[in-house]
mmCIF file of N, CA and C in Angstrom:
data_model
loop_
_atom_site.group_PDB
_atom_site.id
_atom_site.type_symbol
_atom_site.label_atom_id
_atom_site.label_comp_id
_atom_site.label_asym_id
_atom_site.label_seq_id
_atom_site.Cartn_x
_atom_site.Cartn_y
_atom_site.Cartn_z
ATOM 1 N N MET A 1 1.100 -1.196 0.052
ATOM 2 C CA MET A 1 0.494 0.058 -0.359
ATOM 3 C C MET A 1 0.533 1.115 0.235
ATOM 4 N N SER A 2 0.725 2.042 -0.920
ATOM 5 C CA SER A 2 1.728 3.557 -1.113
ATOM 6 C C SER A 2 0.336 4.704 -0.941
ATOM 7 N N GLN A 3 0.859 5.719 -0.918
ATOM 8 C CA GLN A 3 0.122 6.447 -0.276
ATOM 9 C C GLN A 3 1.401 8.393 -0.858
ATOM 10 N N ALA A 4 1.176 8.828 -1.968
ATOM 11 C CA ALA A 4 1.975 9.890 -2.598
ATOM 12 C C ALA A 4 3.005 9.555 -3.263
ATOM 13 N N GLY A 5 2.615 8.222 -3.774
ATOM 14 C CA GLY A 5 4.215 7.215 -3.836
ATOM 15 C C GLY A 5 4.795 6.843 -2.806
ATOM 16 N N LEU A 6 4.805 7.163 -1.894
ATOM 17 C CA LEU A 6 5.518 6.332 -0.571
ATOM 18 C C LEU A 6 4.902 5.435 0.262
ATOM 19 N N PRO A 7 5.540 3.948 0.680
ATOM 20 C CA PRO A 7 5.116 2.784 1.317
ATOM 21 C C PRO A 7 4.862 4.064 2.379
ATOM 22 N N ALA A 8 3.223 3.755 3.119
ATOM 23 C CA ALA A 8 2.262 4.316 3.960
ATOM 24 C C ALA A 8 2.483 3.809 5.315
ATOM 25 N N ASP A 9 2.865 2.456 4.982
ATOM 26 C CA ASP A 9 3.353 1.474 6.081
ATOM 27 C C ASP A 9 5.085 1.534 6.990
ATOM 28 N N ASN A 10 5.054 2.240 6.443
ATOM 29 C CA ASN A 10 6.762 2.772 6.452
ATOM 30 C C ASN A 10 7.083 4.184 7.629
ATOM 31 N N LEU A 11 7.020 4.111 8.104
ATOM 32 C CA LEU A 11 7.010 5.910 9.099
ATOM 33 C C LEU A 11 8.188 6.206 8.772
ATOM 34 N N TYR A 12 9.506 5.331 9.112
ATOM 35 C CA TYR A 12 10.770 6.021 8.962
ATOM 36 C C TYR A 12 11.323 6.569 7.723
ATOM 37 N N PHE A 13 10.838 5.468 7.056
ATOM 38 C CA PHE A 13 11.285 5.731 5.443
ATOM 39 C C PHE A 13 10.125 7.434 5.174
ATOM 40 N N ALA A 14 9.325 7.665 5.372
ATOM 41 C CA ALA A 14 8.242 8.547 5.070
ATOM 42 C C ALA A 14 8.934 10.198 5.713
ATOM 43 N N ILE A 15 9.394 9.529 6.921
ATOM 44 C CA ILE A 15 9.658 10.582 7.548
ATOM 45 C C ILE A 15 11.792 11.062 6.740
ATOM 46 N N GLU A 16 12.316 10.160 6.699
ATOM 47 C CA GLU A 16 13.602 10.208 6.130
ATOM 48 C C GLU A 16 13.444 10.693 4.719
ATOM 49 N N HIS A 17 12.156 9.615 3.575
ATOM 50 C CA HIS A 17 12.349 10.333 1.800
ATOM 51 C C HIS A 17 11.880 12.409 2.612
ATOM 52 N N ASP A 18 10.628 12.082 3.592
ATOM 53 C CA ASP A 18 10.603 14.145 3.474
ATOM 54 C C ASP A 18 11.942 15.122 3.766
ATOM 55 N N GLU A 19 12.881 14.399 4.765
ATOM 56 C CA GLU A 19 13.545 15.477 5.420
ATOM 57 C C GLU A 19 14.931 15.009 4.145
ATOM 58 N N PHE A 20 14.737 13.976 3.186
ATOM 59 C CA PHE A 20 16.034 14.193 2.418
ATOM 60 C C PHE A 20 15.799 15.134 1.188
ATOM 61 N N TRP A 21 14.148 15.316 0.837
ATOM 62 C CA TRP A 21 13.871 16.427 -0.114
ATOM 63 C C TRP A 21 13.815 17.706 0.816
ATOM 64 N N ASP A 22 13.457 17.505 1.985
ATOM 65 C CA ASP A 22 13.638 19.360 2.743
ATOM 66 C C ASP A 22 15.185 19.831 1.985
ATOM 67 N N LYS A 23 15.892 18.423 2.525
ATOM 68 C CA LYS A 23 17.570 18.954 2.599
ATOM 69 C C LYS A 23 18.194 19.601 1.090
ATOM 70 N N HIS A 24 17.243 18.416 0.287
ATOM 71 C CA HIS A 24 18.078 18.712 -1.170
ATOM 72 C C HIS A 24 16.997 18.968 -2.298
ATOM 73 N N GLY A 25 15.950 19.431 -1.965
ATOM 74 C CA GLY A 25 14.559 19.360 -3.139
ATOM 75 C C GLY A 25 15.171 20.582 -4.093
ATOM 76 N N SER A 26 16.411 21.287 -3.035
ATOM 77 C CA SER A 26 16.192 22.466 -4.145
ATOM 78 C C SER A 26 17.617 22.512 -4.713
ATOM 79 N N ASP A 27 18.709 21.720 -4.779
ATOM 80 C CA ASP A 27 19.684 20.988 -4.649
ATOM 81 C C ASP A 27 20.200 21.866 -6.524
ATOM 82 N N GLU A 28 20.310 22.724 -6.845
ATOM 83 C CA GLU A 28 20.542 23.461 -8.309
ATOM 84 C C GLU A 28 20.600 22.351 -9.088
ATOM 85 N N VAL A 29 22.498 21.571 -8.989
ATOM 86 C CA VAL A 29 22.269 20.684 -10.451
ATOM 87 C C VAL A 29 20.943 19.971 -10.414
ATOM 88 N N LEU A 30 20.190 19.478 -9.551
ATOM 89 C CA LEU A 30 18.789 18.129 -9.680
ATOM 90 C C LEU A 30 17.957 18.482 -10.806
ATOM 91 N N VAL A 31 17.509 20.267 -9.976
ATOM 92 C CA VAL A 31 16.752 21.040 -9.851
ATOM 93 C C VAL A 31 16.818 21.581 -12.109
ATOM 94 N N GLU A 32 18.263 21.825 -12.080
ATOM 95 C CA GLU A 32 18.457 21.964 -13.780
ATOM 96 C C GLU A 32 18.073 20.627 -14.555
ATOM 97 N N LEU A 33 19.062 19.990 -13.750
ATOM 98 C CA LEU A 33 18.498 18.686 -14.565
ATOM 99 C C LEU A 33 16.941 17.955 -14.849
ATOM 100 N N LEU A 34 16.455 18.034 -13.757
ATOM 101 C CA LEU A 34 15.264 18.036 -13.957
ATOM 102 C C LEU A 34 14.425 18.925 -14.994
ATOM 103 N N ARG A 35 14.564 20.274 -15.142
ATOM 104 C CA ARG A 35 13.891 20.743 -16.185
ATOM 105 C C ARG A 35 14.905 20.270 -17.177
ATOM 106 N N ARG A 36 15.647 19.983 -17.366
ATOM 107 C CA ARG A 36 16.191 19.699 -18.083
ATOM 108 C C ARG A 36 15.637 17.637 -18.765
ATOM 109 N N SER A 37 15.064 17.295 -18.355
ATOM 110 C CA SER A 37 14.375 15.867 -18.797
ATOM 111 C C SER A 37 13.307 16.431 -19.028
ATOM 112 N N ASP A 38 12.261 17.331 -18.370
ATOM 113 C CA ASP A 38 10.960 17.325 -18.420
ATOM 114 C C ASP A 38 10.556 17.647 -19.672
ATOM 115 N N PRO A 39 9.725 17.090 -20.097
ATOM 116 C CA PRO A 39 9.262 16.939 -22.311
ATOM 117 C C PRO A 39 8.739 19.061 -22.089
ATOM 118 N N TRP A 40 7.537 19.055 -21.002
ATOM 119 C CA TRP A 40 6.932 20.247 -20.657
ATOM 120 C C TRP A 40 7.672 21.433 -20.994
ATOM 121 N N HIS A 41 8.946 20.779 -20.183
ATOM 122 C CA HIS A 41 9.747 22.523 -20.102
ATOM 123 C C HIS A 41 10.514 22.343 -21.302
ATOM 124 N N ARG A 42 11.111 21.966 -22.380
ATOM 125 C CA ARG A 42 11.173 20.968 -22.909
ATOM 126 C C ARG A 42 11.029 21.864 -25.057
ATOM 127 N N ALA A 43 9.715 21.852 -24.930
ATOM 128 C CA ALA A 43 8.981 22.105 -25.820
ATOM 129 C C ALA A 43 8.869 23.440 -25.806
ATOM 130 N N ALA A 44 8.500 24.097 -27.352
ATOM 131 C CA ALA A 44 8.649 25.293 -27.420
ATOM 132 C C ALA A 44 7.872 25.735 -27.685
ATOM 133 N N PRO A 45 7.074 26.650 -27.702
ATOM 134 C CA PRO A 45 5.835 27.144 -27.665
ATOM 135 C C PRO A 45 4.875 26.952 -28.547
ATOM 136 N N GLY A 46 3.884 26.159 -28.738
ATOM 137 C CA GLY A 46 2.949 26.052 -29.590
ATOM 138 C C GLY A 46 2.870 24.190 -29.993
ATOM 139 N N GLU A 47 4.394 23.826 -29.339
ATOM 140 C CA GLU A 47 4.896 22.754 -29.394
ATOM 141 C C GLU A 47 4.535 21.533 -28.881
ATOM 142 N N SER A 48 3.535 20.753 -29.622
ATOM 143 C CA SER A 48 3.547 19.287 -28.103
ATOM 144 C C SER A 48 4.753 18.560 -27.697
ATOM 145 N N PRO A 49 4.210 18.282 -26.441
ATOM 146 C CA PRO A 49 6.174 17.847 -25.864
ATOM 147 C C PRO A 49 5.839 15.792 -26.156
ATOM 148 N N GLY A 50 4.892 15.952 -26.659
ATOM 149 C CA GLY A 50 5.332 14.121 -27.182
ATOM 150 C C GLY A 50 6.021 14.158 -28.489
ATOM 151 N N ARG A 51 6.351 15.134 -29.407
ATOM 152 C CA ARG A 51 7.239 15.274 -30.868
ATOM 153 C C ARG A 51 7.735 16.337 -30.545
ATOM 154 N N LEU A 52 9.129 15.419 -30.001
ATOM 155 C CA LEU A 52 10.565 16.661 -29.867
ATOM 156 C C LEU A 52 10.728 15.743 -30.857
ATOM 157 N N SER A 53 12.677 17.079 -30.806
ATOM 158 C CA SER A 53 13.403 16.149 -32.178
ATOM 159 C C SER A 53 14.468 14.836 -31.900
ATOM 160 N N ASP A 54 14.731 14.347 -32.374
ATOM 161 C CA ASP A 54 15.437 13.376 -31.804
ATOM 162 C C ASP A 54 16.665 13.604 -30.832
ATOM 163 N N ALA A 55 17.213 15.278 -31.867
ATOM 164 C CA ALA A 55 17.819 15.921 -30.109
ATOM 165 C C ALA A 55 17.468 15.774 -29.528
ATOM 166 N N VAL A 56 16.803 17.020 -28.888
ATOM 167 C CA VAL A 56 15.650 16.912 -28.228
ATOM 168 C C VAL A 56 15.725 16.095 -27.177
ATOM 169 N N GLU A 57 15.307 14.943 -27.386
ATOM 170 C CA GLU A 57 15.435 13.709 -26.428
ATOM 171 C C GLU A 57 16.399 12.978 -26.262
ATOM 172 N N ALA A 58 17.763 12.862 -27.185
ATOM 173 C CA ALA A 58 18.717 12.121 -26.284
ATOM 174 C C ALA A 58 18.962 13.167 -25.207
ATOM 175 N N ASP A 59 18.939 14.514 -25.651
ATOM 176 C CA ASP A 59 19.399 15.392 -24.202
ATOM 177 C C ASP A 59 18.412 15.359 -22.697
ATOM 178 N N MET A 60 17.368 14.907 -23.620
ATOM 179 C CA MET A 60 16.378 14.547 -22.508
ATOM 180 C C MET A 60 16.930 12.858 -21.696
ATOM 181 N N LYS A 61 17.257 12.548 -21.941
ATOM 182 C CA LYS A 61 18.053 11.105 -21.166
ATOM 183 C C LYS A 61 18.647 11.278 -20.880
ATOM 184 N N LEU A 62 19.833 11.953 -21.600
ATOM 185 C CA LEU A 62 20.920 12.456 -20.658
ATOM 186 C C LEU A 62 20.575 13.428 -19.233
ATOM 187 N N ALA A 63 20.107 13.545 -19.726
ATOM 188 C CA ALA A 63 19.657 14.525 -18.541
ATOM 189 C C ALA A 63 19.110 13.751 -17.521
ATOM 190 N N ASN A 64 18.498 13.063 -17.882
ATOM 191 C CA ASN A 64 17.476 12.358 -16.513
ATOM 192 C C ASN A 64 18.180 11.099 -16.330
ATOM 193 N N ASP A 65 19.737 10.605 -17.297
ATOM 194 C CA ASP A 65 20.439 9.160 -16.417
ATOM 195 C C ASP A 65 21.290 10.693 -15.605
ATOM 196 N N LEU A 66 21.544 11.670 -15.773
ATOM 197 C CA LEU A 66 22.894 12.483 -14.729
ATOM 198 C C LEU A 66 21.758 12.711 -13.632
ATOM 199 N N ARG A 67 20.624 13.150 -13.591
ATOM 200 C CA ARG A 67 19.097 13.836 -12.352
ATOM 201 C C ARG A 67 19.782 12.531 -11.861
ATOM 202 N N ASN A 68 19.772 10.849 -12.011
ATOM 203 C CA ASN A 68 19.792 9.730 -11.398
ATOM 204 C C ASN A 68 20.988 9.342 -10.488
ATOM 205 N N ARG A 69 22.440 9.896 -11.013
ATOM 206 C CA ARG A 69 23.201 9.596 -10.580
ATOM 207 C C ARG A 69 23.427 10.908 -9.465
ATOM 208 N N ARG A 70 22.999 11.953 -9.796
ATOM 209 C CA ARG A 70 22.935 13.096 -8.923
ATOM 210 C C ARG A 70 22.434 12.731 -7.443
ATOM 211 N N TYR A 71 20.940 12.613 -7.850
ATOM 212 C CA TYR A 71 20.133 11.793 -6.721
ATOM 213 C C TYR A 71 20.874 10.869 -5.959
ATOM 214 N N ARG A 72 21.297 9.792 -6.454
ATOM 215 C CA ARG A 72 22.273 8.767 -5.591
ATOM 216 C C ARG A 72 23.153 8.762 -4.788
ATOM 217 N N GLU A 73 23.958 9.851 -5.757
ATOM 218 C CA GLU A 73 25.230 10.583 -5.111
ATOM 219 C C GLU A 73 24.938 11.120 -3.732
ATOM 220 N N LEU A 74 23.418 12.078 -3.878
ATOM 221 C CA LEU A 74 23.282 12.997 -2.333
ATOM 222 C C LEU A 74 22.649 12.038 -1.556
ATOM 223 N N ARG A 75 21.972 10.539 -2.009
ATOM 224 C CA ARG A 75 21.110 9.316 -0.997
ATOM 225 C C ARG A 75 22.756 9.345 -0.042
ATOM 226 N N ARG A 76 24.011 9.254 -1.265
ATOM 227 C CA ARG A 76 24.698 8.217 0.001
ATOM 228 C C ARG A 76 25.131 9.169 0.625
ATOM 229 N N ALA A 77 25.395 10.369 0.766
ATOM 230 C CA ALA A 77 26.532 11.323 1.377
ATOM 231 C C ALA A 77 25.025 11.771 2.320
ATOM 232 N N PHE A 78 23.311 11.108 2.607
ATOM 233 C CA PHE A 78 22.266 11.569 3.022
ATOM 234 C C PHE A 78 22.829 10.953 4.969
ATOM 235 N N ARG A 79 22.743 11.673 5.702
ATOM 236 C CA ARG A 79 22.969 11.120 7.064
ATOM 237 C C ARG A 79 21.696 11.697 7.953
ATOM 238 N N PRO A 80 20.296 11.224 7.789
ATOM 239 C CA PRO A 80 18.802 11.564 8.252
ATOM 240 C C PRO A 80 19.449 11.331 9.973
ATOM 241 N N ARG A 81 18.551 12.849 10.500
ATOM 242 C CA ARG A 81 18.959 13.385 11.952
ATOM 243 C C ARG A 81 17.663 12.663 12.191
ATOM 244 N N ALA A 82 16.036 12.846 11.707
ATOM 245 C CA ALA A 82 14.722 11.959 12.033
ATOM 246 C C ALA A 82 15.365 10.654 12.204
ATOM 247 N N ARG A 83 16.416 9.808 13.004
ATOM 248 C CA ARG A 83 15.972 8.154 12.830
ATOM 249 C C ARG A 83 15.523 7.129 14.176
ATOM 250 N N GLN A 84 15.320 6.410 13.369
ATOM 251 C CA GLN A 84 13.834 4.862 14.689
ATOM 252 C C GLN A 84 15.197 5.694 15.980
ATOM 253 N N ALA A 85 16.331 5.737 15.842
ATOM 254 C CA ALA A 85 16.923 5.497 17.104
ATOM 255 C C ALA A 85 16.930 6.869 17.931
ATOM 256 N N ALA A 86 16.559 8.121 16.990
ATOM 257 C CA ALA A 86 16.206 9.294 17.987
ATOM 258 C C ALA A 86 14.789 8.803 18.271
ATOM 259 N N ALA A 87 14.466 8.738 18.033
ATOM 260 C CA ALA A 87 13.009 8.633 18.370
ATOM 261 C C ALA A 87 12.695 7.675 19.454
ATOM 262 N N ILE A 88 12.995 6.577 19.094
ATOM 263 C CA ILE A 88 13.535 5.938 20.574
ATOM 264 C C ILE A 88 13.776 6.640 21.725
ATOM 265 N N ALA A 89 14.925 7.366 21.689
ATOM 266 C CA ALA A 89 15.238 8.112 22.694
ATOM 267 C C ALA A 89 14.803 8.815 23.607
ATOM 268 N N ALA A 90 13.790 9.558 22.472
ATOM 269 C CA ALA A 90 13.050 11.021 23.001
ATOM 270 C C ALA A 90 11.874 10.663 23.332
ATOM 271 N N ILE A 91 11.203 8.787 23.048
ATOM 272 C CA ILE A 91 10.539 8.064 24.266
ATOM 273 C C ILE A 91 11.090 8.008 25.152
ATOM 274 N N LYS A 92 12.446 7.640 25.488
ATOM 275 C CA LYS A 92 12.760 7.127 26.715
ATOM 276 C C LYS A 92 12.659 8.036 27.641
ATOM 277 N N GLN A 93 13.367 9.948 27.147
ATOM 278 C CA GLN A 93 13.613 10.771 28.035
ATOM 279 C C GLN A 93 12.135 11.759 28.260
ATOM 280 N N ALA A 94 11.242 10.883 27.190
ATOM 281 C CA ALA A 94 9.749 11.628 27.549
ATOM 282 C C ALA A 94 9.331 10.773 28.805
ATOM 283 N N GLU A 95 9.377 9.670 29.616
ATOM 284 C CA GLU A 95 8.852 8.414 29.941
ATOM 285 C C GLU A 95 10.227 8.884 31.487
ATOM 286 N N LYS A 96 11.056 9.008 31.080
ATOM 287 C CA LYS A 96 11.656 10.387 32.505
ATOM 288 C C LYS A 96 11.144 11.591 33.254
ATOM 289 N N LEU A 97 10.919 12.231 31.897
ATOM 290 C CA LEU A 97 10.592 13.041 32.220
ATOM 291 C C LEU A 97 9.048 13.119 32.928
ATOM 292 N N LEU A 98 8.491 12.608 32.684
ATOM 293 C CA LEU A 98 7.014 11.692 33.046
ATOM 294 C C LEU A 98 7.334 11.043 34.573
ATOM 295 N N ALA A 99 8.225 10.711 34.715
ATOM 296 C CA ALA A 99 7.992 9.995 36.236
ATOM 297 C C ALA A 99 8.094 11.115 37.396
ATOM 298 N N ASP A 100 8.623 12.407 37.055
ATOM 299 C CA ASP A 100 8.670 13.623 38.174
ATOM 300 C C ASP A 100 7.252 13.897 38.254
ATOM 301 N N GLU A 101 6.875 14.053 39.516
ATOM 302 C CA GLU A 101 4.931 14.236 39.730
ATOM 303 C C GLU A 101 4.887 15.530 39.461
ATOM 304 N N THR A 102 5.562 16.515 39.778
ATOM 305 C CA THR A 102 5.273 17.192 39.433
ATOM 306 C C THR A 102 5.398 17.569 37.906
ATOM 307 N N LEU A 103 5.961 16.918 37.281
ATOM 308 C CA LEU A 103 6.036 17.912 35.576
ATOM 309 C C LEU A 103 4.513 17.310 34.592
ATOM 310 N N GLY A 104 4.547 15.639 35.465
ATOM 311 C CA GLY A 104 3.492 14.827 35.191
ATOM 312 C C GLY A 104 2.327 15.483 35.635
ATOM 313 N N LYS A 105 1.953 15.800 36.258
ATOM 314 C CA LYS A 105 0.865 16.187 36.786
ATOM 315 C C LYS A 105 0.307 17.844 35.906
ATOM 316 N N ALA A 106 1.281 18.373 35.508
ATOM 317 C CA ALA A 106 1.279 19.200 34.302
ATOM 318 C C ALA A 106 0.786 18.717 33.298
ATOM 319 N N VAL A 107 2.176 17.937 32.651
ATOM 320 C CA VAL A 107 1.345 17.197 31.202
ATOM 321 C C VAL A 107 0.193 17.135 31.146
ATOM 322 N N GLU A 108 -0.375 15.855 32.135
ATOM 323 C CA GLU A 108 -1.492 15.712 32.559
ATOM 324 C C GLU A 108 -2.776 17.048 32.459
ATOM 325 N N ARG A 109 -2.132 17.546 32.989
ATOM 326 C CA ARG A 109 -3.694 18.516 32.725
ATOM 327 C C ARG A 109 -3.121 19.218 31.462
ATOM 328 N N TYR A 110 -2.349 19.761 30.866
ATOM 329 C CA TYR A 110 -2.172 19.777 29.720
ATOM 330 C C TYR A 110 -2.661 19.572 28.571
ATOM 331 N N ASP A 111 -3.108 17.849 28.816
ATOM 332 C CA ASP A 111 -3.489 17.059 28.209
ATOM 333 C C ASP A 111 -5.041 17.108 27.474
ATOM 334 N N ARG A 112 -4.866 17.279 29.298
ATOM 335 C CA ARG A 112 -6.316 17.164 29.337
ATOM 336 C C ARG A 112 -7.617 18.384 28.518
ATOM 337 N N LEU A 113 -6.632 19.320 28.601
ATOM 338 C CA LEU A 113 -6.945 21.040 28.200
ATOM 339 C C LEU A 113 -6.679 20.589 26.982
ATOM 340 N N ASP A 114 -5.864 19.988 26.528
ATOM 341 C CA ASP A 114 -5.552 20.038 25.289
ATOM 342 C C ASP A 114 -7.190 19.409 24.170
ATOM 343 N N ARG A 115 -7.322 18.443 24.634
ATOM 344 C CA ARG A 115 -8.014 17.070 24.745
ATOM 345 C C ARG A 115 -9.926 18.120 24.461
ATOM 346 N N ASP A 116 -9.688 18.964 25.818
ATOM 347 C CA ASP A 116 -10.961 19.326 25.690
ATOM 348 C C ASP A 116 -11.156 20.586 24.944
ATOM 349 N N LEU A 117 -9.869 21.476 24.002
ATOM 350 C CA LEU A 117 -10.109 22.283 23.624
ATOM 351 C C LEU A 117 -10.316 22.468 21.938
ATOM 352 N N ALA A 118 -9.524 20.713 21.702
ATOM 353 C CA ALA A 118 -9.951 19.982 20.539
ATOM 354 C C ALA A 118 -11.067 20.083 20.048
ATOM 355 N N VAL A 119 -12.363 19.943 20.991
ATOM 356 C CA VAL A 119 -13.765 19.607 20.824
ATOM 357 C C VAL A 119 -13.944 21.142 20.453
ATOM 358 N N PHE A 120 -13.693 22.222 21.243
ATOM 359 C CA PHE A 120 -14.042 23.295 20.947
ATOM 360 C C PHE A 120 -13.381 23.733 19.160
ATOM 361 N N GLU A 121 -12.233 23.645 18.893
ATOM 362 C CA GLU A 121 -11.333 23.580 17.328
ATOM 363 C C GLU A 121 -11.988 22.651 16.587
ATOM 364 N N LYS A 122 -12.529 21.564 16.600
ATOM 365 C CA LYS A 122 -13.321 20.916 15.695
ATOM 366 C C LYS A 122 -14.935 21.512 15.414
ATOM 367 N N HIS A 123 -15.604 21.987 16.141
ATOM 368 C CA HIS A 123 -16.812 22.431 15.385
ATOM 369 C C HIS A 123 -16.689 24.518 15.631
ATOM 370 N N LEU A 124 -15.651 24.976 15.900
ATOM 371 C CA LEU A 124 -15.312 26.210 15.362
ATOM 372 C C LEU A 124 -15.501 26.750 14.131
ATOM 373 N N PRO A 125 -15.466 26.206 13.126
ATOM 374 C CA PRO A 125 -15.691 26.708 11.723
ATOM 375 C C PRO A 125 -17.045 25.950 11.765
ATOM 376 N N ALA A 126 -17.805 25.637 11.925
ATOM 377 C CA ALA A 126 -19.491 25.355 12.049
ATOM 378 C C ALA A 126 -20.094 26.580 12.876
ATOM 379 N N ALA A 127 -18.844 27.022 13.456
ATOM 380 C CA ALA A 127 -19.639 27.952 15.070
ATOM 381 C C ALA A 127 -19.868 29.212 14.229
ATOM 382 N N VAL A 128 -19.008 29.734 13.277
ATOM 383 C CA VAL A 128 -18.465 31.311 13.032
ATOM 384 C C VAL A 128 -20.063 31.338 11.239
ATOM 385 N N PRO A 129 -20.504 30.135 11.275
ATOM 386 C CA PRO A 129 -21.457 31.015 10.089
ATOM 387 C C PRO A 129 -23.145 31.102 10.682
ATOM 388 N N ALA A 130 -22.784 30.621 11.899
ATOM 389 C CA ALA A 130 -24.200 30.285 12.574
ATOM 390 C C ALA A 130 -24.410 31.268 13.821
ATOM 391 N N LEU A 131 -23.040 32.053 14.075
ATOM 392 C CA LEU A 131 -23.248 33.076 14.652
ATOM 393 C C LEU A 131 -22.665 34.511 14.076
ATOM 394 N N ASP A 132 -22.916 34.377 12.738
ATOM 395 C CA ASP A 132 -22.756 35.619 11.737
ATOM 396 C C ASP A 132 -24.849 35.240 11.037
ATOM 397 N N ALA A 133 -25.509 33.753 11.417
ATOM 398 C CA ALA A 133 -26.189 34.498 10.729
ATOM 399 C C ALA A 133 -26.979 34.941 12.395
ATOM 400 N N MET A 134 -26.858 34.848 13.618
ATOM 401 C CA MET A 134 -27.350 34.585 14.866
ATOM 402 C C MET A 134 -27.349 36.736 14.773
ATOM 403 N N GLU A 135 -25.926 37.217 14.436
ATOM 404 C CA GLU A 135 -26.186 38.574 14.532
ATOM 405 C C GLU A 135 -27.534 39.209 13.385
ATOM 406 N N GLU A 136 -27.254 38.438 11.705
ATOM 407 C CA GLU A 136 -28.006 39.063 10.978
ATOM 408 C C GLU A 136 -29.800 39.464 11.442
ATOM 409 N N ARG A 137 -29.948 38.139 12.228
ATOM 410 C CA ARG A 137 -31.218 37.811 12.564
ATOM 411 C C ARG A 137 -31.354 39.061 13.882
ATOM 412 N N ALA A 138 -30.643 39.023 14.483
ATOM 413 C CA ALA A 138 -30.396 40.271 15.400
ATOM 414 C C ALA A 138 -30.821 42.189 14.932
ATOM 415 N N LEU A 139 -30.228 41.611 13.653
ATOM 416 C CA LEU A 139 -30.042 43.351 13.473
ATOM 417 C C LEU A 139 -30.779 43.374 12.495
ATOM 418 N N ASP A 140 -31.878 42.857 11.760
ATOM 419 C CA ASP A 140 -33.222 42.426 11.364
ATOM 420 C C ASP A 140 -33.817 42.820 12.653
ATOM 421 N N TYR A 141 -34.156 42.476 13.157
ATOM 422 C CA TYR A 141 -35.302 42.342 14.168
ATOM 423 C C TYR A 141 -34.667 43.761 14.885
ATOM 424 N N ALA A 142 -33.910 43.795 15.106
ATOM 425 C CA ALA A 142 -33.898 45.550 15.651
ATOM 426 C C ALA A 142 -34.249 46.531 14.580
ATOM 427 N N LEU A 143 -34.086 46.400 13.573
ATOM 428 C CA LEU A 143 -34.561 47.025 11.807
ATOM 429 C C LEU A 143 -35.853 47.096 12.112
ATOM 430 N N GLU A 144 -36.659 46.203 12.207
ATOM 431 C CA GLU A 144 -38.139 46.418 12.047
ATOM 432 C C GLU A 144 -38.729 46.484 13.663
ATOM 433 N N ARG A 145 -38.329 47.227 14.725
ATOM 434 C CA ARG A 145 -39.155 48.010 15.086
ATOM 435 C C ARG A 145 -39.155 49.014 14.949
#
C-alpha cells in the first residue's frame, strides 16, 4: 500500500524521505537536470511535448541519467537526523520526564485541556456561520422595531 508514491506502512522511510527532499529538493544541479529532462519544459511554444526532435529527446535522456546519478550521490552522503533510534531515545527521555510527579501532573493537565479544546476547535468552523446568522437576525429584528 502506498500514498503519494510512498509506502504508507513505513513511517521512518516517509520521515527520512521528507527530510532528504527538504534538504536537497532545491539542489541546483537536480533542479536543472529535472528541468532538462522534462518534456513540458523542453517543448517550444505551441509544440507538443510528445513530438520533440531526436536531439532534444537524446539530451532529455542524458539529463535524466545525470539526475539519477546526482540523486544517488546525494542519497549516499545523506545522514538523516530523524531516525528510529532518535525517536526511541526521545520516548525514553519523555518517560523519564513523566516520572517527575510535578511535571507529570502538568503534562496530564495540559493533555486534558488539549482534549477539551479540541472539541471547540473541531466545531469552531461551523460555529462562525451560525454566529453570523444570529447577528444578522438580531440586526433584522432591531431594524423592524
